[in-house]
mmCIF file of C-alpha atoms and ligand atoms in Angstrom:
data_model
loop_
_atom_site.group_PDB
_atom_site.id
_atom_site.type_symbol
_atom_site.label_atom_id
_atom_site.label_comp_id
_atom_site.label_asym_id
_atom_site.label_seq_id
_atom_site.Cartn_x
_atom_site.Cartn_y
_atom_site.Cartn_z
ATOM 1 C CA MET A 1 -4.700 -43.585 6.240
ATOM 2 C CA THR A 2 -6.571 -43.487 9.480
ATOM 3 C CA HIS A 3 -5.022 -45.305 12.740
ATOM 4 C CA PRO A 4 -7.423 -46.427 15.482
ATOM 5 C CA ALA A 5 -8.041 -43.486 18.379
ATOM 6 C CA ILE A 6 -7.124 -46.161 20.831
ATOM 7 C CA ALA A 7 -5.045 -49.529 20.266
ATOM 8 C CA ALA A 8 -3.715 -51.290 23.349
ATOM 9 C CA HIS A 9 -2.232 -54.923 23.207
ATOM 10 C CA GLY A 10 -1.567 -56.767 26.034
ATOM 11 C CA LEU A 11 -2.901 -54.112 28.552
ATOM 12 C CA ARG A 12 -1.655 -55.319 32.188
ATOM 13 C CA LYS A 13 -1.885 -53.409 35.682
ATOM 14 C CA SER A 14 -1.371 -54.901 39.182
ATOM 15 C CA TYR A 15 -1.351 -53.203 42.509
ATOM 16 C CA GLY A 16 0.569 -54.987 44.653
ATOM 17 C CA ASP A 17 -0.214 -58.777 43.853
ATOM 18 C CA LYS A 18 -3.267 -57.802 42.727
ATOM 19 C CA VAL A 19 -3.793 -58.805 39.359
ATOM 20 C CA VAL A 20 -6.323 -55.138 38.581
ATOM 21 C CA LEU A 21 -5.992 -56.085 34.284
ATOM 22 C CA ASP A 22 -4.799 -59.161 33.394
ATOM 23 C CA GLY A 23 -3.252 -58.267 29.510
ATOM 24 C CA ILE A 24 -6.700 -57.191 27.680
ATOM 25 C CA ASP A 25 -6.718 -55.734 24.317
ATOM 26 C CA LEU A 26 -8.520 -53.032 22.745
ATOM 27 C CA VAL A 27 -8.756 -50.949 19.607
ATOM 28 C CA VAL A 28 -11.292 -48.194 18.863
ATOM 29 C CA PRO A 29 -11.581 -46.703 16.155
ATOM 30 C CA GLU A 30 -11.705 -42.829 15.162
ATOM 31 C CA GLY A 31 -15.372 -40.800 15.555
ATOM 32 C CA THR A 32 -16.930 -43.646 17.795
ATOM 33 C CA ILE A 33 -18.539 -44.478 21.389
ATOM 34 C CA PHE A 34 -16.705 -47.599 22.736
ATOM 35 C CA SER A 35 -17.977 -48.156 26.097
ATOM 36 C CA LEU A 36 -16.190 -50.356 29.420
ATOM 37 C CA LEU A 37 -18.593 -51.954 31.505
ATOM 38 C CA GLY A 38 -17.920 -54.032 34.791
ATOM 39 C CA PRO A 39 -18.994 -54.670 38.234
ATOM 40 C CA ASN A 40 -17.468 -51.652 40.734
ATOM 41 C CA GLY A 41 -13.864 -52.478 41.292
ATOM 42 C CA ALA A 42 -13.085 -54.470 37.663
ATOM 43 C CA GLY A 43 -10.856 -51.559 36.552
ATOM 44 C CA LYS A 44 -12.711 -49.233 34.519
ATOM 45 C CA THR A 45 -11.142 -46.357 36.320
ATOM 46 C CA THR A 46 -8.111 -48.377 35.512
ATOM 47 C CA VAL A 47 -8.188 -48.472 31.857
ATOM 48 C CA VAL A 48 -9.156 -44.820 31.666
ATOM 49 C CA ASN A 49 -6.203 -43.395 33.623
ATOM 50 C CA ILE A 50 -3.605 -45.791 32.277
ATOM 51 C CA LEU A 51 -5.039 -44.606 28.534
ATOM 52 C CA SER A 52 -4.987 -40.772 29.473
ATOM 53 C CA THR A 53 -1.246 -41.213 30.960
ATOM 54 C CA LEU A 54 -2.622 -40.458 34.515
ATOM 55 C CA VAL A 55 -1.083 -43.636 35.973
ATOM 56 C CA SER A 56 1.401 -46.100 33.677
ATOM 57 C CA ALA A 57 0.545 -49.565 32.984
ATOM 58 C CA ASP A 58 3.109 -52.425 33.632
ATOM 59 C CA PRO A 59 5.996 -52.993 32.076
ATOM 60 C CA ALA A 60 5.057 -56.085 30.759
ATOM 61 C CA SER A 61 2.229 -54.497 29.110
ATOM 62 C CA GLY A 62 1.968 -54.403 24.986
ATOM 63 C CA THR A 63 2.220 -51.391 23.010
ATOM 64 C CA ILE A 64 -0.442 -48.839 23.507
ATOM 65 C CA ARG A 65 -1.139 -46.294 21.352
ATOM 66 C CA VAL A 66 -3.846 -42.992 21.894
ATOM 67 C CA GLY A 67 -4.301 -40.351 18.985
ATOM 68 C CA GLY A 68 -1.640 -42.438 17.286
ATOM 69 C CA HIS A 69 1.165 -41.610 19.745
ATOM 70 C CA ASP A 70 2.368 -44.199 22.150
ATOM 71 C CA LEU A 71 1.907 -43.719 25.293
ATOM 72 C CA ASP A 72 5.324 -44.298 26.741
ATOM 73 C CA ALA A 73 7.316 -42.806 24.351
ATOM 74 C CA GLU A 74 4.683 -39.522 23.455
ATOM 75 C CA PRO A 75 3.306 -38.879 26.214
ATOM 76 C CA GLN A 76 2.751 -35.459 25.860
ATOM 77 C CA ALA A 77 1.247 -35.940 22.451
ATOM 78 C CA VAL A 78 -1.536 -38.143 23.409
ATOM 79 C CA ARG A 79 -1.981 -35.673 26.508
ATOM 80 C CA ALA A 80 -2.451 -32.653 23.783
ATOM 81 C CA GLY A 81 -4.979 -34.888 21.923
ATOM 82 C CA ILE A 82 -7.471 -35.985 25.149
ATOM 83 C CA GLY A 83 -9.821 -34.491 27.319
ATOM 84 C CA VAL A 84 -10.619 -36.396 30.386
ATOM 85 C CA THR A 85 -13.933 -36.102 32.739
ATOM 86 C CA GLY A 86 -12.723 -38.382 35.712
ATOM 87 C CA GLN A 87 -15.065 -40.388 37.754
ATOM 88 C CA PHE A 88 -15.002 -38.029 40.535
ATOM 89 C CA SER A 89 -15.116 -34.098 39.717
ATOM 90 C CA ALA A 90 -12.450 -31.977 38.743
ATOM 91 C CA VAL A 91 -14.237 -28.895 39.450
ATOM 92 C CA ASP A 92 -13.158 -26.470 41.744
ATOM 93 C CA GLY A 93 -16.310 -25.427 44.345
ATOM 94 C CA LEU A 94 -14.245 -22.464 45.470
ATOM 95 C CA ILE A 95 -14.594 -20.429 42.048
ATOM 96 C CA THR A 96 -17.798 -20.186 39.783
ATOM 97 C CA GLY A 97 -18.085 -22.246 36.930
ATOM 98 C CA GLU A 98 -17.399 -19.814 34.394
ATOM 99 C CA GLU A 99 -13.707 -19.484 36.418
ATOM 100 C CA ASN A 100 -13.429 -23.000 36.572
ATOM 101 C CA MET A 101 -13.986 -22.678 32.497
ATOM 102 C CA LEU A 102 -11.463 -19.818 32.050
ATOM 103 C CA LEU A 103 -8.876 -22.017 34.686
ATOM 104 C CA MET A 104 -9.254 -24.847 31.740
ATOM 105 C CA ALA A 105 -9.089 -22.364 28.951
ATOM 106 C CA ASP A 106 -5.273 -21.148 30.618
ATOM 107 C CA LEU A 107 -4.665 -24.525 31.109
ATOM 108 C CA HIS A 108 -5.131 -24.647 27.197
ATOM 109 C CA HIS A 109 -2.384 -21.889 25.992
ATOM 110 C CA LEU A 110 -6.008 -20.155 24.807
ATOM 111 C CA PRO A 111 -6.017 -16.712 24.266
ATOM 112 C CA LYS A 112 -7.879 -14.378 26.583
ATOM 113 C CA LYS A 113 -10.717 -13.792 24.163
ATOM 114 C CA GLU A 114 -10.655 -17.367 22.451
ATOM 115 C CA GLY A 115 -10.603 -18.450 26.279
ATOM 116 C CA ARG A 116 -13.888 -16.403 26.805
ATOM 117 C CA ARG A 117 -15.576 -17.604 23.948
ATOM 118 C CA VAL A 118 -15.164 -20.709 24.569
ATOM 119 C CA ALA A 119 -16.325 -20.829 27.576
ATOM 120 C CA ALA A 120 -19.609 -18.621 27.333
ATOM 121 C CA GLU A 121 -20.633 -21.278 24.515
ATOM 122 C CA LEU A 122 -19.559 -24.199 26.030
ATOM 123 C CA LEU A 123 -21.663 -22.542 29.486
ATOM 124 C CA GLU A 124 -24.643 -22.036 27.294
ATOM 125 C CA ARG A 125 -24.683 -25.498 25.336
ATOM 126 C CA PHE A 126 -24.552 -27.247 28.964
ATOM 127 C CA ASP A 127 -27.638 -25.080 30.278
ATOM 128 C CA LEU A 128 -25.145 -23.190 32.653
ATOM 129 C CA VAL A 129 -25.469 -19.603 31.777
ATOM 130 C CA GLU A 130 -27.428 -18.554 35.056
ATOM 131 C CA ALA A 131 -25.099 -20.416 37.094
ATOM 132 C CA ALA A 132 -21.917 -19.246 35.601
ATOM 133 C CA LYS A 133 -21.171 -16.702 38.351
ATOM 134 C CA LYS A 134 -22.289 -18.389 41.300
ATOM 135 C CA PRO A 135 -19.348 -20.874 43.041
ATOM 136 C CA ALA A 136 -19.721 -24.486 41.748
ATOM 137 C CA ALA A 137 -20.079 -25.510 45.833
ATOM 138 C CA ALA A 138 -23.367 -24.387 45.490
ATOM 139 C CA TYR A 139 -23.649 -26.092 42.223
ATOM 140 C CA SER A 140 -26.339 -29.575 42.435
ATOM 141 C CA GLY A 141 -24.839 -32.665 41.344
ATOM 142 C CA GLY A 142 -25.926 -32.737 37.643
ATOM 143 C CA MET A 143 -24.306 -28.658 37.458
ATOM 144 C CA LYS A 144 -21.111 -29.965 38.137
ATOM 145 C CA ARG A 145 -20.920 -32.936 36.478
ATOM 146 C CA ARG A 146 -22.409 -30.633 33.783
ATOM 147 C CA LEU A 147 -19.585 -28.110 34.382
ATOM 148 C CA ASP A 148 -17.119 -31.316 34.984
ATOM 149 C CA ILE A 149 -17.943 -32.632 30.822
ATOM 150 C CA ALA A 150 -17.618 -28.913 29.840
ATOM 151 C CA MET A 151 -14.487 -28.111 31.232
ATOM 152 C CA THR A 152 -13.138 -31.134 29.742
ATOM 153 C CA LEU A 153 -14.209 -30.152 26.311
ATOM 154 C CA VAL A 154 -12.393 -26.684 26.611
ATOM 155 C CA GLY A 155 -9.297 -27.850 24.135
ATOM 156 C CA SER A 156 -11.571 -29.153 21.860
ATOM 157 C CA PRO A 157 -10.103 -32.827 22.284
ATOM 158 C CA ARG A 158 -10.201 -35.413 19.687
ATOM 159 C CA ILE A 159 -10.546 -38.007 22.018
ATOM 160 C CA ILE A 160 -12.562 -38.506 25.196
ATOM 161 C CA PHE A 161 -12.497 -40.360 28.161
ATOM 162 C CA LEU A 162 -15.839 -40.112 30.138
ATOM 163 C CA ASP A 163 -15.483 -42.156 33.470
ATOM 164 C CA GLU A 164 -19.094 -42.985 34.484
ATOM 165 C CA PRO A 165 -20.040 -39.535 32.638
ATOM 166 C CA THR A 166 -24.089 -39.704 34.065
ATOM 167 C CA THR A 167 -24.013 -41.592 37.581
ATOM 168 C CA GLY A 168 -26.056 -39.561 39.572
ATOM 169 C CA LEU A 169 -28.133 -37.699 36.911
ATOM 170 C CA ASP A 170 -31.877 -37.227 36.613
ATOM 171 C CA PRO A 171 -33.076 -38.644 33.093
ATOM 172 C CA ARG A 172 -33.663 -35.891 31.290
ATOM 173 C CA SER A 173 -29.757 -34.591 32.136
ATOM 174 C CA ARG A 174 -28.696 -38.057 31.120
ATOM 175 C CA HIS A 175 -30.340 -37.763 27.859
ATOM 176 C CA THR A 176 -29.385 -34.221 27.583
ATOM 177 C CA MET A 177 -25.766 -35.736 27.814
ATOM 178 C CA TRP A 178 -26.076 -38.410 25.659
ATOM 179 C CA GLN A 179 -27.205 -36.079 22.533
ATOM 180 C CA ILE A 180 -23.868 -34.505 23.363
ATOM 181 C CA ILE A 181 -21.866 -37.187 23.345
ATOM 182 C CA ARG A 182 -23.303 -38.348 19.860
ATOM 183 C CA GLU A 183 -23.242 -34.906 18.913
ATOM 184 C CA LEU A 184 -19.434 -34.637 19.989
ATOM 185 C CA VAL A 185 -18.994 -37.910 17.647
ATOM 186 C CA THR A 186 -20.654 -36.808 14.903
ATOM 187 C CA GLY A 187 -18.167 -34.006 14.857
ATOM 188 C CA GLY A 188 -15.678 -36.884 14.540
ATOM 189 C CA VAL A 189 -14.469 -37.147 18.070
ATOM 190 C CA THR A 190 -14.060 -40.338 19.638
ATOM 191 C CA VAL A 191 -15.685 -41.476 23.157
ATOM 192 C CA PHE A 192 -14.451 -43.936 25.093
ATOM 193 C CA LEU A 193 -16.895 -44.408 27.924
ATOM 194 C CA THR A 194 -17.231 -46.315 31.041
ATOM 195 C CA THR A 195 -20.601 -46.455 32.728
ATOM 196 C CA GLN A 196 -22.499 -48.683 35.071
ATOM 197 C CA TYR A 197 -25.933 -48.219 33.433
ATOM 198 C CA LEU A 198 -26.569 -51.036 30.599
ATOM 199 C CA GLU A 199 -28.947 -49.288 29.060
ATOM 200 C CA GLU A 200 -26.230 -45.994 28.463
ATOM 201 C CA ALA A 201 -23.943 -48.276 26.694
ATOM 202 C CA ASP A 202 -26.639 -50.011 24.758
ATOM 203 C CA GLN A 203 -27.745 -46.610 23.577
ATOM 204 C CA LEU A 204 -24.620 -44.888 23.091
ATOM 205 C CA ALA A 205 -22.120 -47.424 22.219
ATOM 206 C CA ASP A 206 -20.730 -49.023 18.852
ATOM 207 C CA ARG A 207 -18.914 -51.213 20.498
ATOM 208 C CA ILE A 208 -19.077 -52.749 24.108
ATOM 209 C CA ALA A 209 -16.717 -54.622 26.218
ATOM 210 C CA VAL A 210 -16.926 -56.111 29.436
ATOM 211 C CA LEU A 211 -14.469 -56.109 31.743
ATOM 212 C CA HIS A 212 -14.155 -59.196 34.144
ATOM 213 C CA ASP A 213 -11.620 -60.565 36.667
ATOM 214 C CA GLY A 214 -8.989 -58.638 34.628
ATOM 215 C CA ARG A 215 -9.702 -59.254 31.608
ATOM 216 C CA ILE A 216 -12.280 -58.927 28.492
ATOM 217 C CA ALA A 217 -14.863 -60.844 29.223
ATOM 218 C CA ALA A 218 -16.954 -60.025 25.697
ATOM 219 C CA GLU A 219 -17.028 -57.565 23.228
ATOM 220 C CA GLY A 220 -19.276 -56.844 20.675
ATOM 221 C CA SER A 221 -22.080 -55.154 19.905
ATOM 222 C CA ALA A 222 -24.975 -54.380 21.913
ATOM 223 C CA GLU A 223 -26.995 -56.687 19.159
ATOM 224 C CA GLU A 224 -23.760 -59.059 19.175
ATOM 225 C CA LEU A 225 -23.346 -59.270 22.823
ATOM 226 C CA LYS A 226 -27.348 -59.421 23.372
ATOM 227 C CA ARG A 227 -26.941 -62.926 21.464
ATOM 228 C CA LEU A 228 -24.882 -63.976 23.775
ATOM 229 C CA VAL A 229 -27.138 -64.442 26.133
ATOM 230 C CA PRO A 230 -29.449 -67.978 24.762
ATOM 231 C CA GLY A 231 -32.872 -65.968 25.620
ATOM 232 C CA GLY A 232 -35.755 -64.626 27.737
ATOM 233 C CA HIS A 233 -37.403 -65.986 30.986
ATOM 234 C CA VAL A 234 -39.960 -65.725 33.000
ATOM 235 C CA ARG A 235 -39.772 -64.443 36.665
ATOM 236 C CA LEU A 236 -42.256 -65.391 39.264
ATOM 237 C CA ARG A 237 -41.998 -63.750 42.321
ATOM 238 C CA PHE A 238 -43.960 -65.068 45.658
ATOM 239 C CA ALA A 239 -44.802 -63.770 49.281
ATOM 240 C CA ASP A 240 -45.189 -67.174 50.960
ATOM 241 C CA PRO A 241 -41.972 -69.378 51.355
ATOM 242 C CA ASP A 242 -43.917 -72.307 50.770
ATOM 243 C CA ALA A 243 -45.441 -71.350 47.661
ATOM 244 C CA TYR A 244 -41.674 -70.305 46.315
ATOM 245 C CA ARG A 245 -40.658 -73.714 47.607
ATOM 246 C CA ALA A 246 -43.579 -75.863 45.738
ATOM 247 C CA ALA A 247 -42.976 -73.891 42.612
ATOM 248 C CA ALA A 248 -39.284 -74.275 43.102
ATOM 249 C CA ALA A 249 -40.451 -77.977 42.993
ATOM 250 C CA ALA A 250 -43.207 -77.856 40.492
ATOM 251 C CA LEU A 251 -41.406 -76.220 37.297
ATOM 252 C CA HIS A 252 -38.361 -77.776 35.549
ATOM 253 C CA ASP A 253 -34.653 -75.844 35.243
ATOM 254 C CA VAL A 254 -35.402 -72.732 37.151
ATOM 255 C CA ALA A 255 -33.231 -70.217 38.864
ATOM 256 C CA LEU A 256 -33.607 -69.840 42.068
ATOM 257 C CA ASP A 257 -33.253 -66.461 44.141
ATOM 258 C CA ASP A 258 -34.356 -67.178 47.812
ATOM 259 C CA GLU A 259 -33.953 -63.836 49.309
ATOM 260 C CA ALA A 260 -36.275 -62.288 46.611
ATOM 261 C CA LEU A 261 -38.554 -65.560 46.490
ATOM 262 C CA ALA A 262 -37.811 -65.147 42.822
ATOM 263 C CA LEU A 263 -37.877 -67.877 40.277
ATOM 264 C CA GLN A 264 -36.717 -67.985 36.578
ATOM 265 C CA ILE A 265 -37.866 -69.744 34.663
ATOM 266 C CA PRO A 266 -35.787 -69.469 30.478
ATOM 267 C CA SER A 267 -38.634 -68.863 27.777
ATOM 268 C CA ASP A 268 -38.742 -67.436 24.665
ATOM 269 C CA GLY A 269 -42.091 -65.569 25.967
ATOM 270 C CA SER A 270 -44.809 -67.049 23.600
ATOM 271 C CA GLN A 271 -48.106 -67.731 24.719
ATOM 272 C CA ARG A 272 -46.940 -71.661 24.876
ATOM 273 C CA GLU A 273 -44.511 -71.672 27.169
ATOM 274 C CA LEU A 274 -46.139 -68.913 29.179
ATOM 275 C CA ARG A 275 -49.305 -71.045 29.520
ATOM 276 C CA ALA A 276 -46.867 -74.426 29.857
ATOM 277 C CA VAL A 277 -45.713 -73.056 33.124
ATOM 278 C CA LEU A 278 -48.926 -71.411 34.202
ATOM 279 C CA ASP A 279 -50.391 -74.647 33.346
ATOM 280 C CA ARG A 280 -47.961 -76.699 35.903
ATOM 281 C CA LEU A 281 -48.280 -73.741 38.345
ATOM 282 C CA ASP A 282 -52.538 -74.705 38.357
ATOM 283 C CA ALA A 283 -51.649 -78.291 38.717
ATOM 284 C CA ALA A 284 -49.700 -77.653 41.768
ATOM 285 C CA GLY A 285 -52.438 -75.512 43.039
ATOM 286 C CA ILE A 286 -49.872 -72.571 43.652
ATOM 287 C CA GLU A 287 -50.232 -69.343 42.729
ATOM 288 C CA ALA A 288 -47.373 -66.528 41.637
ATOM 289 C CA ASP A 289 -47.677 -62.989 43.776
ATOM 290 C CA GLU A 290 -46.025 -61.277 40.470
ATOM 291 C CA LEU A 291 -44.931 -62.794 36.730
ATOM 292 C CA THR A 292 -42.953 -61.089 34.527
ATOM 293 C CA VAL A 293 -41.887 -61.721 30.919
ATOM 294 C CA HIS A 294 -38.573 -60.785 30.369
ATOM 295 C CA THR A 295 -36.779 -60.649 27.173
ATOM 296 C CA PRO A 296 -33.025 -60.536 26.992
ATOM 297 C CA ASP A 297 -31.189 -57.530 27.344
ATOM 298 C CA LEU A 298 -27.456 -56.479 28.273
ATOM 299 C CA ASP A 299 -28.482 -56.808 32.007
ATOM 300 C CA ASP A 300 -28.812 -59.944 31.132
ATOM 301 C CA VAL A 301 -25.618 -60.018 29.307
ATOM 302 C CA PHE A 302 -24.022 -58.125 31.885
ATOM 303 C CA PHE A 303 -24.898 -60.578 34.571
ATOM 304 C CA ALA A 304 -24.075 -63.707 33.213
ATOM 305 C CA LEU A 305 -20.553 -62.536 32.396
ATOM 306 C CA THR A 306 -19.702 -60.889 35.368
ATOM 307 C CA SER A 307 -21.270 -63.132 37.749
ATOM 308 C CA SER A 308 -18.896 -64.985 39.514
ATOM 309 C CA THR A 309 -17.831 -61.857 42.110
ATOM 310 C CA SER A 310 -21.642 -61.107 42.369
ATOM 311 C CA THR A 311 -22.779 -60.712 45.934
ATOM 312 C CA GLY A 312 -24.506 -64.245 45.638
ATOM 313 C CA SER A 313 -27.683 -64.433 47.049
ATOM 314 C CA GLY A 314 -29.582 -67.595 46.339
ATOM 315 C CA THR A 315 -28.070 -70.233 43.850
ATOM 316 C CA GLY A 316 -29.065 -70.912 40.315
ATOM 317 C CA ASP A 317 -29.936 -67.204 39.946
ATOM 318 C CA THR A 318 -26.189 -65.685 38.565
ATOM 319 C CA ALA A 319 -24.480 -67.586 35.425
ATOM 320 C CA ASP A 320 -21.305 -69.645 35.208
ATOM 321 C CA VAL A 321 -20.044 -68.907 31.811
ATOM 322 C CA PRO A 322 -16.531 -69.360 31.402
ATOM 323 C CA SER A 323 -14.619 -66.117 30.897
ATOM 324 C CA ARG A 324 -13.758 -65.642 27.038
ATOM 325 C CA PRO A 325 -10.904 -64.418 25.237
ATOM 326 C CA SER A 326 -11.545 -61.263 23.859
ATOM 327 C CA ASN A 327 -13.126 -60.521 20.206
ATOM 328 C CA PRO A 328 -16.239 -62.514 20.111
ATOM 329 C CA SER A 329 -17.473 -60.639 17.210
ATOM 330 C CA GLN A 330 -17.647 -63.508 14.883
ATOM 331 C CA SER A 331 -20.824 -64.893 14.499
ATOM 332 C CA ASP A 332 -20.351 -68.167 15.375
ATOM 333 C CA GLN A 333 -20.877 -68.162 19.071
ATOM 334 C CA PRO A 334 -21.072 -71.129 21.058
ATOM 335 C CA LYS A 335 -24.452 -71.087 23.068
ATOM 336 C CA GLU A 336 -23.996 -70.326 26.254
ATOM 337 C CA ASN A 337 -26.034 -72.255 29.146
ATOM 338 C CA VAL A 338 -26.176 -69.507 31.154
ATOM 339 C CA ARG A 339 -29.644 -70.422 32.986
HETATM 340 N N1 ATP B 401 -3.722 -46.628 43.775
HETATM 341 C C1 ATP B 401 -3.996 -47.985 43.397
HETATM 342 N N2 ATP B 401 -3.437 -48.784 44.593
HETATM 343 C C2 ATP B 401 -3.849 -50.045 44.883
HETATM 344 N N3 ATP B 401 -5.059 -50.406 44.462
HETATM 345 C C3 ATP B 401 -5.690 -49.838 43.043
HETATM 346 C C4 ATP B 401 -5.291 -48.421 42.879
HETATM 347 N N4 ATP B 401 -6.179 -48.181 42.249
HETATM 348 C C5 ATP B 401 -7.201 -48.600 41.600
HETATM 349 N N5 ATP B 401 -6.889 -50.005 42.590
HETATM 350 C C6 ATP B 401 -7.706 -51.558 42.517
HETATM 351 O O1 ATP B 401 -7.949 -51.350 41.579
HETATM 352 C C7 ATP B 401 -9.365 -52.157 41.197
HETATM 353 C C8 ATP B 401 -9.867 -51.612 40.210
HETATM 354 O O2 ATP B 401 -10.579 -50.131 40.446
HETATM 355 P P1 ATP B 401 -10.998 -49.119 39.709
HETATM 356 O O3 ATP B 401 -11.080 -47.935 40.085
HETATM 357 O O4 ATP B 401 -10.056 -49.120 38.279
HETATM 358 O O5 ATP B 401 -12.106 -49.963 39.292
HETATM 359 P P2 ATP B 401 -13.966 -49.443 38.544
HETATM 360 O O6 ATP B 401 -14.113 -50.954 37.101
HETATM 361 O O7 ATP B 401 -13.868 -47.798 37.999
HETATM 362 O O8 ATP B 401 -14.340 -49.391 39.819
HETATM 363 P P3 ATP B 401 -16.151 -48.508 40.266
HETATM 364 O O9 ATP B 401 -16.871 -48.789 39.108
HETATM 365 O O10 ATP B 401 -16.322 -48.701 41.338
HETATM 366 O O11 ATP B 401 -15.882 -46.749 39.406
HETATM 367 C C9 ATP B 401 -9.915 -52.341 42.580
HETATM 368 O O12 ATP B 401 -9.373 -53.441 43.363
HETATM 369 C C10 ATP B 401 -8.839 -51.514 43.274
HETATM 370 O O13 ATP B 401 -8.917 -50.942 44.894
HETATM 371 MG MG1 MG B 402 -14.531 -46.205 38.400
#
């Protein structure tokens, strides 16, 4: 009988009259990676803070269980089973990396010897052995991030919250982090991850939820979410504003990005469709400075679902997808007219 690692129903949170979470449902099965995506200020950190007992949900929320324990009734039991790596570092810069690790071991009441063993093992695993005796203030951003996550693992938590774990990491460190996260999950750990990198969610997550306007705008596997976006597009960029405007007039069904002088035309990327676009440009005597063919990815889903609060340059680049109820995983998704 396994219960989900995380189950929240009708999760609500307001600050003053600002509604941050307007009743969201989350279910994360044990041993899986769940990724919460959303633009800045969407409420990702708020969700992490609530689920990890750092902040309380509004009383109007439904039940929230983490590790099988009710968040309200048994916060201590919840805390004992989780690890949290916050968006902002918990590393103490005045002491060394090793001392940070040993401090965590103490917090988890590990016996001294065991604490040293765990600290040494994690420092090794996160490639911090050389730096272990240096004050953490002297670490690079990526090293601090690695130390931060290593500290989270000291208590061998079964559920880990990682709030933007790879922000600021270089590509190699990011891949190393992904590998570590995958290994954790292989060992049965559940990972709740927020990220700004859609590729990260694509790479890692079993399920992804997009948070927007206080609700889950869409939820599903990466493949399911990509299917919400009807297709790829051809993007044409112009150096000359006149050519840009002429092309916009010559082509059908275009989305305009006035700032970038770029046009997007929905396209399946086929030779036939591409030729049709180019023929129309030729006929109008217009030449684009740059042409790219784009197949749908999570970025498209993200932009389509989170457009209404985007900075909104131009007119048509952002999509007009109504927020949808959670659980769109059923395959009968209506095709959204996103562009
Ligand atoms: N303690 C607080 N008091 C008042 N407002 C808050 C508090 N904490 C968060 N908020 C507001 O709640 C909203 C969601 O913030 P949150 O930090 O959860 O967003 P986020 O999705 O993590 O954003 P980011 O991607 O920038 O990290 C924001 O509008 C923020 O200003
Ligand atoms: Mg945040």
